[in-house]
PDB file of C-alpha atoms in Angstrom:
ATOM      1  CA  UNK A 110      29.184  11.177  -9.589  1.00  0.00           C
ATOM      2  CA  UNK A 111      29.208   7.700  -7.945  1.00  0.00           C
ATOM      3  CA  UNK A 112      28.247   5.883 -11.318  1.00  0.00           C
ATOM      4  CA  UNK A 113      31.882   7.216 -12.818  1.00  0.00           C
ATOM      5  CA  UNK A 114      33.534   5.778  -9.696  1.00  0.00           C
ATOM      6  CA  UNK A 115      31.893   2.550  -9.743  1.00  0.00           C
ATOM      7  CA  UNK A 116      31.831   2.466 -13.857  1.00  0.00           C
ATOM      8  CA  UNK A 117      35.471   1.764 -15.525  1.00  0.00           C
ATOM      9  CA  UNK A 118      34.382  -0.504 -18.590  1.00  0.00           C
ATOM     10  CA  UNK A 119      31.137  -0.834 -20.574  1.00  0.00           C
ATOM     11  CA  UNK A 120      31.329  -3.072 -23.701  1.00  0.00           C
ATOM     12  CA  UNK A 121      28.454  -5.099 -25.525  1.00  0.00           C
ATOM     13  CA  UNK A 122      28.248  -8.486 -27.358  1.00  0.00           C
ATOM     14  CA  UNK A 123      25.938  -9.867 -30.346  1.00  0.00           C
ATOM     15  CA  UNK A 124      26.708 -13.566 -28.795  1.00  0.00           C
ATOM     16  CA  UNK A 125      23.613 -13.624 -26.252  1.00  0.00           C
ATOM     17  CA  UNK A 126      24.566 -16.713 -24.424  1.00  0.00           C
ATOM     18  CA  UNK A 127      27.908 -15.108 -23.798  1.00  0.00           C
ATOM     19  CA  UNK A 128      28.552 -15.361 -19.913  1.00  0.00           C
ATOM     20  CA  UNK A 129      28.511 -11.128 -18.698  1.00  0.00           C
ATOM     21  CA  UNK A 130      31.310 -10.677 -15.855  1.00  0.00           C
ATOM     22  CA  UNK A 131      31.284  -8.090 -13.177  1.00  0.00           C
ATOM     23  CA  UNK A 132      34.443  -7.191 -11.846  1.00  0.00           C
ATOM     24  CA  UNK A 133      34.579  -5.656  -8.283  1.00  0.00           C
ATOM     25  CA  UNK A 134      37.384  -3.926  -6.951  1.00  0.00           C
ATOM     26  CA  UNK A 135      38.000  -3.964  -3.032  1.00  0.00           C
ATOM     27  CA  UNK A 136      38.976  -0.311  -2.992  1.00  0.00           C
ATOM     28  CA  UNK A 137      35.399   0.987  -3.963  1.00  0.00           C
ATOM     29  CA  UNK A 138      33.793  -1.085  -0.987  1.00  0.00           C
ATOM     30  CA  UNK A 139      34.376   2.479   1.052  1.00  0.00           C
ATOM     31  CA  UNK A 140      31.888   3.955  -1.019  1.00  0.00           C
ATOM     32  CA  UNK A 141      28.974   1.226   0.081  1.00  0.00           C
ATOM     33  CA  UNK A 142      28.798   2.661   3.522  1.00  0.00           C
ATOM     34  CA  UNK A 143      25.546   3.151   5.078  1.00  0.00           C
ATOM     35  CA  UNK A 144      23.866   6.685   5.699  1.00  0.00           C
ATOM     36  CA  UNK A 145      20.852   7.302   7.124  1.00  0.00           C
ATOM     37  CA  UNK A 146      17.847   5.051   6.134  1.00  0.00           C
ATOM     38  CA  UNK A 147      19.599   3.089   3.131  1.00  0.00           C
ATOM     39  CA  UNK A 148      20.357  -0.595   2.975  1.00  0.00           C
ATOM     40  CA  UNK A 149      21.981  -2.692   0.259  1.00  0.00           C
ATOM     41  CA  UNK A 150      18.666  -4.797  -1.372  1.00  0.00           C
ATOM     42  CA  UNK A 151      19.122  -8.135  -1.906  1.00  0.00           C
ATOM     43  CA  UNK A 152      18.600  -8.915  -5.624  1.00  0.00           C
ATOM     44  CA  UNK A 153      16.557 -11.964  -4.567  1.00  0.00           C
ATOM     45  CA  UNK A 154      13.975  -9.659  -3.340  1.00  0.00           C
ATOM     46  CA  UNK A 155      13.776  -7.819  -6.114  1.00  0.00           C
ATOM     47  CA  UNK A 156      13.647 -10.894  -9.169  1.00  0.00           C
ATOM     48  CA  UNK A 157      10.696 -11.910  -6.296  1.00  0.00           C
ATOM     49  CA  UNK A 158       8.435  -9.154  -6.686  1.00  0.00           C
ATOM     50  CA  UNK A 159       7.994  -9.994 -10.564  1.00  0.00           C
ATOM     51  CA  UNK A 160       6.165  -6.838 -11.584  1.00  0.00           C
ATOM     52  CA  UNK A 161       7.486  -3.403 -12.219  1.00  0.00           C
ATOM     53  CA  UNK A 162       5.256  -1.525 -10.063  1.00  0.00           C
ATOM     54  CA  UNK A 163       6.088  -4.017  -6.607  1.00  0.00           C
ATOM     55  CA  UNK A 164       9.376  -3.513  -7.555  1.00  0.00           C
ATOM     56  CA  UNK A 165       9.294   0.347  -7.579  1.00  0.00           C
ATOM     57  CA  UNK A 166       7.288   0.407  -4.071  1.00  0.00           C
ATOM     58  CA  UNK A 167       9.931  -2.381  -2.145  1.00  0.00           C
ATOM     59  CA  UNK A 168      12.949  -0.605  -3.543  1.00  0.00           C
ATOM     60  CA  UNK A 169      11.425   2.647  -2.036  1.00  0.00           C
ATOM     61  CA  UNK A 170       9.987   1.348   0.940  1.00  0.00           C
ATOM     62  CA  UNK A 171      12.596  -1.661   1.832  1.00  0.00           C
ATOM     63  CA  UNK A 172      15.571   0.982   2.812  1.00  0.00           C
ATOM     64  CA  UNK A 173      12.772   2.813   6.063  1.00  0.00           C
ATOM     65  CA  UNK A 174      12.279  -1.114   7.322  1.00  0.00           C
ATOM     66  CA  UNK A 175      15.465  -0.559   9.628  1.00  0.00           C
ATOM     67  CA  UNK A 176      14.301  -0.458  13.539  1.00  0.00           C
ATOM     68  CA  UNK A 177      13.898   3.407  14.242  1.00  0.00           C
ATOM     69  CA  UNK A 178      13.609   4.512  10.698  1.00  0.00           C
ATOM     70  CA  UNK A 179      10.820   6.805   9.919  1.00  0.00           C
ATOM     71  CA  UNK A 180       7.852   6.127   7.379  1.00  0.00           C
ATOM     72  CA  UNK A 181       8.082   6.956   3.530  1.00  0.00           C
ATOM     73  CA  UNK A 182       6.007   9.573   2.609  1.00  0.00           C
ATOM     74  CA  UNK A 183       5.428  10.521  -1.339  1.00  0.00           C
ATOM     75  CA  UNK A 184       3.009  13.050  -2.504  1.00  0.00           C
ATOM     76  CA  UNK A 185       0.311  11.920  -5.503  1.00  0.00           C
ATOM     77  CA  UNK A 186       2.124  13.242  -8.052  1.00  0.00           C
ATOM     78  CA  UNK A 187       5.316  11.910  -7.075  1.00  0.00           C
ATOM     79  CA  UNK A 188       4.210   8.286  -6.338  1.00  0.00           C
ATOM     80  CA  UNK A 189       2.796   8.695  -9.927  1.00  0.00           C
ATOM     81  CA  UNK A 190       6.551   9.467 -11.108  1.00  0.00           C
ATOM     82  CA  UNK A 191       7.914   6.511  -9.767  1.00  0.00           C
ATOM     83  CA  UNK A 192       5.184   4.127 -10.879  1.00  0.00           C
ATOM     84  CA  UNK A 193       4.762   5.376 -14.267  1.00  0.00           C
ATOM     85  CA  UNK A 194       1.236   6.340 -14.164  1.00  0.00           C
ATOM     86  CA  UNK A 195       0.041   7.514 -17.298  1.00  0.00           C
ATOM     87  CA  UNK A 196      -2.175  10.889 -17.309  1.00  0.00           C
ATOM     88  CA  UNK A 197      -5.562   8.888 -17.812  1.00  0.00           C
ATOM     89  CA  UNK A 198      -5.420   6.686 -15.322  1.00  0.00           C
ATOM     90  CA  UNK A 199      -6.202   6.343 -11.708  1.00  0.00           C
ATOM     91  CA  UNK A 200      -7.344   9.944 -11.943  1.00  0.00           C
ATOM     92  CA  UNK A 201      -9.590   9.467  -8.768  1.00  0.00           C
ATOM     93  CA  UNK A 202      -7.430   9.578  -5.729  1.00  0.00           C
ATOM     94  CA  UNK A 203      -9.566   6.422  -4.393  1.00  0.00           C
ATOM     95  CA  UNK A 204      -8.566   4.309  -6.676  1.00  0.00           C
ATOM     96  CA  UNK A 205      -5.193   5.017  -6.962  1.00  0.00           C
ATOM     97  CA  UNK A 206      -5.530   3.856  -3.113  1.00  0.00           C
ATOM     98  CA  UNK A 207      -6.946   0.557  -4.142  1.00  0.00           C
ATOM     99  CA  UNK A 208      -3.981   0.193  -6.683  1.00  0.00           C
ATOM    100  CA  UNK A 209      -1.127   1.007  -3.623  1.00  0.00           C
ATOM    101  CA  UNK A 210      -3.175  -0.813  -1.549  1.00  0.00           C
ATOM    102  CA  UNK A 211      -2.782  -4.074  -3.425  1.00  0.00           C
ATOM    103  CA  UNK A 212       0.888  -3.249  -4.482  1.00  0.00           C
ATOM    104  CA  UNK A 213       1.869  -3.262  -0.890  1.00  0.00           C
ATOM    105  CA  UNK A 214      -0.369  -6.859  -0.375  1.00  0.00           C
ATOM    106  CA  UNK A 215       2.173  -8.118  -2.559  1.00  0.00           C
ATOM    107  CA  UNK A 216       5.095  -6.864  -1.493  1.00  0.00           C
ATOM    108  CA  UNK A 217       3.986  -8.532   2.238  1.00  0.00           C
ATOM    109  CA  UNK A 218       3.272 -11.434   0.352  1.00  0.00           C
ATOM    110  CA  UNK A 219       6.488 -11.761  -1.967  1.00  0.00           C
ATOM    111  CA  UNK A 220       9.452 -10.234  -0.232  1.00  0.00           C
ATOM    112  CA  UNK A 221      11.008  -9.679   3.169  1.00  0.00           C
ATOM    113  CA  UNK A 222       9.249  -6.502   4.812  1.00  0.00           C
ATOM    114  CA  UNK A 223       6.004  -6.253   5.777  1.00  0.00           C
ATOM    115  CA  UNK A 224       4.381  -3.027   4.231  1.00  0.00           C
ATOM    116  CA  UNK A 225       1.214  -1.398   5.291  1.00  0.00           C
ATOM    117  CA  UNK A 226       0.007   2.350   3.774  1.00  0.00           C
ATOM    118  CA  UNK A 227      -1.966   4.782   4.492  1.00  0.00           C
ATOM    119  CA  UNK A 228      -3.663   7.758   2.554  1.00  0.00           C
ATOM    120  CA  UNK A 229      -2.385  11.652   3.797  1.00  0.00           C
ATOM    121  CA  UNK A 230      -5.415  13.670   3.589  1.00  0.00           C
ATOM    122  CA  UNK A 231      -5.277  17.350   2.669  1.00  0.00           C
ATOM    123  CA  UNK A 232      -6.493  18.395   6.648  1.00  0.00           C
ATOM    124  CA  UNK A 233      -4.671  15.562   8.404  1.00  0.00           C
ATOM    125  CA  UNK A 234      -7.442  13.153   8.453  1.00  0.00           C
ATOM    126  CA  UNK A 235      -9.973  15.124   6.759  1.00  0.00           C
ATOM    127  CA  UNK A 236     -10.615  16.364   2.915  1.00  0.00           C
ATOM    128  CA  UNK A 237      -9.012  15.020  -0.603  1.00  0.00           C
ATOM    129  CA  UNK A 238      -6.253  12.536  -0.254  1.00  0.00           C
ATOM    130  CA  UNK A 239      -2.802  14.169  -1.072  1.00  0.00           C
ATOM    131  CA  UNK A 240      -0.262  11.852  -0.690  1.00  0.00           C
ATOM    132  CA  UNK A 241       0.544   8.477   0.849  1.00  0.00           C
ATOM    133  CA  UNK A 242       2.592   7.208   4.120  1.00  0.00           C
ATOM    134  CA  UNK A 243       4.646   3.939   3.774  1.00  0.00           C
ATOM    135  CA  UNK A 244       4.891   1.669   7.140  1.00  0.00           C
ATOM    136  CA  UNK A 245       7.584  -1.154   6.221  1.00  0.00           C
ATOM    137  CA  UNK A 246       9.276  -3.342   8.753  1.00  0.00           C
ATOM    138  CA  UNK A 247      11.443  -6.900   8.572  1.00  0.00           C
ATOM    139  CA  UNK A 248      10.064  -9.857   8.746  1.00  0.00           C
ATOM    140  CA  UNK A 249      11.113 -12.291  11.538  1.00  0.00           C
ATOM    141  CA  UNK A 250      13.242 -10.021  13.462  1.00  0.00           C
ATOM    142  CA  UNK A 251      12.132  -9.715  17.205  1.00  0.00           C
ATOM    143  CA  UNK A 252      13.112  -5.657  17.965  1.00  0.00           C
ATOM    144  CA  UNK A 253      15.006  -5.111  21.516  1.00  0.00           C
ATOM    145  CA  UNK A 254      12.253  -4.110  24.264  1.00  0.00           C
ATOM    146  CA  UNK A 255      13.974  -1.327  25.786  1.00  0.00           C
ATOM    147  CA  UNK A 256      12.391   0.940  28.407  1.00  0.00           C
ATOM    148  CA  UNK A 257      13.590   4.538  29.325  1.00  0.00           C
ATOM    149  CA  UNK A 258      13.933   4.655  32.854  1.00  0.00           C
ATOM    150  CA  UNK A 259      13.292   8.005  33.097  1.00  0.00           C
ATOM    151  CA  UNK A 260      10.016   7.683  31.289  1.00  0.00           C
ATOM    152  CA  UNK A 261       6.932   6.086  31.776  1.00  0.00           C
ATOM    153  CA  UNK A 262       6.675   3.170  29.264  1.00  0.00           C
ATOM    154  CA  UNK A 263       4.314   3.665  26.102  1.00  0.00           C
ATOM    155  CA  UNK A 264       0.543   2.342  26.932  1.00  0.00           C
ATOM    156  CA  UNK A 265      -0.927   0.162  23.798  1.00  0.00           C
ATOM    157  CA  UNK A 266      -3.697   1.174  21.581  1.00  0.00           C
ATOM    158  CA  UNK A 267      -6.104  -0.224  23.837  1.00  0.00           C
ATOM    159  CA  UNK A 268      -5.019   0.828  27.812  1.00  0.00           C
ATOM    160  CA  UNK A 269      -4.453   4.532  26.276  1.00  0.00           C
ATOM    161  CA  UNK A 270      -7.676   4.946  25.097  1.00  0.00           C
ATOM    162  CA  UNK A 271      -9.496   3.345  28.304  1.00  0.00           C
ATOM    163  CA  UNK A 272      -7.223   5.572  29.920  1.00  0.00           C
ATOM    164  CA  UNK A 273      -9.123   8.113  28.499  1.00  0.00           C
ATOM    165  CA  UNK A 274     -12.340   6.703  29.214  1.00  0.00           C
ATOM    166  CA  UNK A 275     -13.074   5.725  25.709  1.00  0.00           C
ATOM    167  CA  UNK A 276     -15.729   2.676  26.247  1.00  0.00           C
ATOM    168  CA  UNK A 277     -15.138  -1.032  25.028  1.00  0.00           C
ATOM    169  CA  UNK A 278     -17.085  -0.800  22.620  1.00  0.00           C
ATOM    170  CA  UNK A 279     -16.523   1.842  20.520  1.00  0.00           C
ATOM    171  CA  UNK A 280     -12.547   0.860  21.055  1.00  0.00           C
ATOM    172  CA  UNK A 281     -13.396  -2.324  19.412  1.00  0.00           C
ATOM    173  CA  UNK A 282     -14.978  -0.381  16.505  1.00  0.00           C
ATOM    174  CA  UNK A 283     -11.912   1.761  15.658  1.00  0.00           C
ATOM    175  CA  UNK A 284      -9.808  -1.579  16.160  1.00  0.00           C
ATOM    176  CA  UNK A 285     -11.871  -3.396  13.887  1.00  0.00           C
ATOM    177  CA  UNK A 286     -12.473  -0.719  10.984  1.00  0.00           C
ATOM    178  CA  UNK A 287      -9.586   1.809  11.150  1.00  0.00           C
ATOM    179  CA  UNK A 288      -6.002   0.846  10.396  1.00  0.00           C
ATOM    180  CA  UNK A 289      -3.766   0.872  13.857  1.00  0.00           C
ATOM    181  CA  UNK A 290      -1.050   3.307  11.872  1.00  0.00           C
ATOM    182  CA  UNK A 291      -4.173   5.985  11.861  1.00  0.00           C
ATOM    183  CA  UNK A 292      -5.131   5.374  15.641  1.00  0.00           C
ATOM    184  CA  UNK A 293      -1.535   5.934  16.743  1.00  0.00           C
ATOM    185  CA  UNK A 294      -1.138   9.260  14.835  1.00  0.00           C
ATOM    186  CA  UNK A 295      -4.393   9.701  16.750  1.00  0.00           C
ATOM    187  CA  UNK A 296      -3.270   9.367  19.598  1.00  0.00           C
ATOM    188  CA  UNK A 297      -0.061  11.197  19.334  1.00  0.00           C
ATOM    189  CA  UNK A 298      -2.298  14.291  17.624  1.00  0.00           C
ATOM    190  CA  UNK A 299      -4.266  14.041  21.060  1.00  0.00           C
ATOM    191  CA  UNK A 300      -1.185  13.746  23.277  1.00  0.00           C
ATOM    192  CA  UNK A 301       0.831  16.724  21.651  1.00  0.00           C
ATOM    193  CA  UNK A 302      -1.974  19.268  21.270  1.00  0.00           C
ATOM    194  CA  UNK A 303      -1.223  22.315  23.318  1.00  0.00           C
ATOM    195  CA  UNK A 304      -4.311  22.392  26.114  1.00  0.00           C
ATOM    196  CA  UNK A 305      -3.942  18.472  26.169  1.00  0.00           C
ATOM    197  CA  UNK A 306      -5.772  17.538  29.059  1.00  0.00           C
ATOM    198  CA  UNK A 307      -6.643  14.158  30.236  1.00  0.00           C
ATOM    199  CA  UNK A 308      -9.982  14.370  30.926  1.00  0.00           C
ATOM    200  CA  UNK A 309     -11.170  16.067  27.535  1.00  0.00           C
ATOM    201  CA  UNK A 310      -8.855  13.612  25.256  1.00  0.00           C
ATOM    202  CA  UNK A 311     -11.630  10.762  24.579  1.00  0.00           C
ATOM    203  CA  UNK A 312     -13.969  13.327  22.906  1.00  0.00           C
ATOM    204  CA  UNK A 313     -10.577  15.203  21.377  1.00  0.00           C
ATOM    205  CA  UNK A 314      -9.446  11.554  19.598  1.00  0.00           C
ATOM    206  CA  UNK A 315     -13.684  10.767  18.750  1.00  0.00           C
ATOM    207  CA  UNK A 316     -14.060  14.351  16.433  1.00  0.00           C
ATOM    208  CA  UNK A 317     -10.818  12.575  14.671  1.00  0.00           C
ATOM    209  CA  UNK A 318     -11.477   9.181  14.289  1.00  0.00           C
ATOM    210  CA  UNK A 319     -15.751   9.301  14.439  1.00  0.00           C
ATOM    211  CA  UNK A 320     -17.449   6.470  15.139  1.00  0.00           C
ATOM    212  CA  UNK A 321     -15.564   4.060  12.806  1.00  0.00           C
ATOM    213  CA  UNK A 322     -18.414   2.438  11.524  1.00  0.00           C
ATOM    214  CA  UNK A 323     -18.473   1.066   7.925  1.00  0.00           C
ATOM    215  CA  UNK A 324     -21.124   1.935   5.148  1.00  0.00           C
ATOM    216  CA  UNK A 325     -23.242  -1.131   4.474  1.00  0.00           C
ATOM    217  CA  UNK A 326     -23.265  -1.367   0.327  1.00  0.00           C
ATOM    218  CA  UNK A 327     -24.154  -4.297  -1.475  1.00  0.00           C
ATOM    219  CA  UNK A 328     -21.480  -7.105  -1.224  1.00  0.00           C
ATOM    220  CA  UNK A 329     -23.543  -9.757  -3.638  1.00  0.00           C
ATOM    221  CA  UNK A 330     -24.983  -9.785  -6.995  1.00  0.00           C
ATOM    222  CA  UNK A 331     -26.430 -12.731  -9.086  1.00  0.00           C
ATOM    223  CA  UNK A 332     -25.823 -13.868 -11.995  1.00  0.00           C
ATOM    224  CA  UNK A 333     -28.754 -12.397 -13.877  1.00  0.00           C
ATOM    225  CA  UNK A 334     -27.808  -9.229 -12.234  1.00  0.00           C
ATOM    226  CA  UNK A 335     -24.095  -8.876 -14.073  1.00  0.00           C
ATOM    227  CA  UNK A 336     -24.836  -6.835 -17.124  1.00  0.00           C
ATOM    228  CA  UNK A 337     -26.617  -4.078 -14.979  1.00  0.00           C
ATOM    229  CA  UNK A 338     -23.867  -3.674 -12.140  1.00  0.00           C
ATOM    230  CA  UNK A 339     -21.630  -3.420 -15.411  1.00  0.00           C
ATOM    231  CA  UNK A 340     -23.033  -0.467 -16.592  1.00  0.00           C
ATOM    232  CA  UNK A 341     -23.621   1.157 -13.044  1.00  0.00           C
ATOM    233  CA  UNK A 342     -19.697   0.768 -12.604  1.00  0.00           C
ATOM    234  CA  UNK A 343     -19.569   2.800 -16.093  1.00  0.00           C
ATOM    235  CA  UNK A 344     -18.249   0.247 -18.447  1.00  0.00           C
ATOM    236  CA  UNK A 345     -19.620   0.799 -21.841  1.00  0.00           C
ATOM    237  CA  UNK A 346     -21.299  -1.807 -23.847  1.00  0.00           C
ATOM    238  CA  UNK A 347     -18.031  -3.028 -26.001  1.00  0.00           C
ATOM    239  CA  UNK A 348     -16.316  -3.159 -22.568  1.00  0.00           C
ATOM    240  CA  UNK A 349     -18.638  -5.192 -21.464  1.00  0.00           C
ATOM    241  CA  UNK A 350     -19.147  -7.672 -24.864  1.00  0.00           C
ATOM    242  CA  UNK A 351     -15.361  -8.278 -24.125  1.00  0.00           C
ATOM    243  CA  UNK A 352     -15.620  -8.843 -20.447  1.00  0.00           C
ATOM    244  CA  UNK A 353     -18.304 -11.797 -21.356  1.00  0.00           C
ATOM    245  CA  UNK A 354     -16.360 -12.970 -24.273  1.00  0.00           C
ATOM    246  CA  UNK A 355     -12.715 -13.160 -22.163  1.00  0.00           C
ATOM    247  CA  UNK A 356     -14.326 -15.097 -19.826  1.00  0.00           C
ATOM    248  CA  UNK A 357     -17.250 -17.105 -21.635  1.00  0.00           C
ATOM    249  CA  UNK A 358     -15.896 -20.128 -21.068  1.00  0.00           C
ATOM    250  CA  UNK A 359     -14.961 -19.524 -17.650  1.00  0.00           C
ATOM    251  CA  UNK A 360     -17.885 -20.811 -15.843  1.00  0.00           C
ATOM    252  CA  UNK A 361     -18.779 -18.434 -13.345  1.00  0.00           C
ATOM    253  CA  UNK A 362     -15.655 -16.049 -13.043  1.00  0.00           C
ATOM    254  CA  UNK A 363     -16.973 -12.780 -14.725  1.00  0.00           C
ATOM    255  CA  UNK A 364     -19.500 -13.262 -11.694  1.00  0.00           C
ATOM    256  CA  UNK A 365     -16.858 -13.873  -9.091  1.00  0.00           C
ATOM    257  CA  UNK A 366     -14.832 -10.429 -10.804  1.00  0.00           C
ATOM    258  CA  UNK A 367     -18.055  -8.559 -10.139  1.00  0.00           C
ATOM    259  CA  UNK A 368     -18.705  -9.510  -6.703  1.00  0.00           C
ATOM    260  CA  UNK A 369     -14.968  -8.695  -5.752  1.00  0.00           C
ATOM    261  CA  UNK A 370     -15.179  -5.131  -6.888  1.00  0.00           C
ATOM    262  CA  UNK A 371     -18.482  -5.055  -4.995  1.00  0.00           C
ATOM    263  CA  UNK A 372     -17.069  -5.982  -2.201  1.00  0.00           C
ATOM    264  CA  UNK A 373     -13.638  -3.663  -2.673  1.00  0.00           C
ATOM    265  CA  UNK A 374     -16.397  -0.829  -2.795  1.00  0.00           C
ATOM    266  CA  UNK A 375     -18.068  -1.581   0.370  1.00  0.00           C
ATOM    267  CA  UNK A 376     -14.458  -1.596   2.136  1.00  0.00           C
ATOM    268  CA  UNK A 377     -13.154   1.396   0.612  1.00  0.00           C
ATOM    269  CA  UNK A 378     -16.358   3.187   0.328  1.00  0.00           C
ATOM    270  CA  UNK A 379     -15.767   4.385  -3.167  1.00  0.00           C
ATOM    271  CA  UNK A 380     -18.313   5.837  -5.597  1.00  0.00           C
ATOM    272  CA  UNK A 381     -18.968   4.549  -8.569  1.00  0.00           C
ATOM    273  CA  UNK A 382     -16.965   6.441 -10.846  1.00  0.00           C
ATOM    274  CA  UNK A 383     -14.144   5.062  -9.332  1.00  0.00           C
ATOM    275  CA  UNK A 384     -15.191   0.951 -10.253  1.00  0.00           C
ATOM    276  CA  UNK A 385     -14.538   0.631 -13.997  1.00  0.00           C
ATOM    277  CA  UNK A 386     -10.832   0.877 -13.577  1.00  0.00           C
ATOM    278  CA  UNK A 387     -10.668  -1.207 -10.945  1.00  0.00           C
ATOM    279  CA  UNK A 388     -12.863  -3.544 -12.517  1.00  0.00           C
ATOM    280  CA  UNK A 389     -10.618  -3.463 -15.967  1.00  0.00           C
ATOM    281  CA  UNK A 390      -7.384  -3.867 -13.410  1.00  0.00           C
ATOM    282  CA  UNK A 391      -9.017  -6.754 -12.182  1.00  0.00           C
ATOM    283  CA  UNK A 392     -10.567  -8.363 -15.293  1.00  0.00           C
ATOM    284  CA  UNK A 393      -6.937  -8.268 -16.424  1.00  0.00           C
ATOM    285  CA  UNK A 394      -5.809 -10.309 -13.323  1.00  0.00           C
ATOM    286  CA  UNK A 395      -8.229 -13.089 -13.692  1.00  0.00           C
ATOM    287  CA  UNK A 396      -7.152 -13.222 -16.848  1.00  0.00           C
ATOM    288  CA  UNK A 397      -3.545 -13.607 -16.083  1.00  0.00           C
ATOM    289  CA  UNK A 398      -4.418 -16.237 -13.458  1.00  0.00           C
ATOM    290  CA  UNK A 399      -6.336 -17.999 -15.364  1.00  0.00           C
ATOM    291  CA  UNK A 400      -3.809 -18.361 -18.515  1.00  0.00           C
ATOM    292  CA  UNK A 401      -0.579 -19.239 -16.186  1.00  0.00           C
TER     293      UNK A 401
END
């Protein structure tokens, strides 16, 4: 085991503003080597994120950020495991996705890889959602453009699909409402399909991405409105008596909560047995804001 390596001495102190010493010896240095995807994290990084959960995704995610690493990919029930997910909540797949989604927002935000995900579906990009894929990279560092002589260079997004005689405008569509990690698996789905031909590879890539349009759902409430979007997202009443009281004197913010989840529904297209969590989760983050 590593740890018995690494670990000669262990003692503790009841003096807490004793100053705590690590000792390093030279010798075990060997033992630091890298192997395969794994980098040393800076502890910087990780006093940055400030909450467990952003901790738990960069410390997974930061080691696959090394040019020509591949994406992290953790089923449901495993990304559960590491976050600490009790039983009860998140139980809809969807908003667990909200959740990761907002994680990884902060992990762009806080630390030093930029982190996008995307939800594994149980067909490939059809049916439930069964796991998640992790897209990290470094921020700042400008990769080496190296080209293959012997192979044609890689077309972007855009010339590979005209290429295919996919119009303007419905290119602009999937640009504009489908994440460019799900486009590229797209188009390597298309490419490595056994009849892959060119001229049937448009309407191939359309039965996988559709048309990309977004469901139009109401973005906007007022404030006499409140109470009965509260109920429609399934809070019960003494959820709701708190939510008011939290934030009575708070001019306007349970109204600003309300329209964010509104508008976090429209995006994600959720239902809306999926909105009281999400509502609680962020209830709990105005809250925080506010006090600090």
């Amino acid at each position: 085991d590593i740890r018995q390596g690494l670990i000669q001495k262990t003692a503790f102190t009841k003096d807490l503003f004793q100053d705590l010493i690590i000792h390093f010896d030279i010798n075990m240095f060997d033992v630091f080597k890298s192997e395969k995807n794994y980098t040393i994290q800076s502890l910087n990084q990780l006093r940055v994120c400030n909450e467990n959960q952003t901790t738990i995704i960069y410390s997974l995610t930061q080691p696959y950020a090394k040019a020509q690493s591949p994406d992290l990919k953790l089923s449901i029930l495993e990304l559960r495991q590491y976050l600490r997910i009790d039983d009860n909540a998140y139980t809809l797949p969807k908003t667990l996705t909200m959740r990761i989604k907002k994680i990884c927002l902060q992990v762009t935000k806080k630390t030093d890889i930029n982190l996008q995900v995307i939800p594994l579906k149980k067909n490939g990009y059809t049916g439930a959602t069964v796991g998640y894929q992790f897209h990290s990279e470094f921020k700042n560092i400008e990769p080496k453009k190296t080209v293959n002589i012997t192979e044609k260079p890689k077309l972007n997004i855009r010339q590979q699909l005209t290429n295919w005689g996919v119009s303007k405008k419905q290119i602009d569509s999937w640009l504009a409402n489908i994440d460019k990690i799900k486009i590229n698996n797209a188009i390597d789905q298309t490419l490595n399909r056994p009849d892959f031909k060119k001229t049937n590879a448009g309407g191939y890539i359309y039965t996988i991405l559709g048309d990309g349009k977004q469901p139009q759902l109401q973005t906007q409430i007022k404030k006499h409105e409140i109470i009965n979007c509260l109920k429609v997202f399934g809070l019960q009443p003494d959820d709701i008596k708190k939510a008011q009281d939290d934030l009575k004197k708070y001019n306007g913010a349970l109204l600003a909560v309300v329209n964010k989840c509104l508008r976090e529904q429209a995006k994600e297209a959720l239902g809306t047995d999926d909105m009281r969590q999400f509502f609680l989760n962020e209830l709990s983050d105005m809250m925080n804001d506010l006090r600090s």
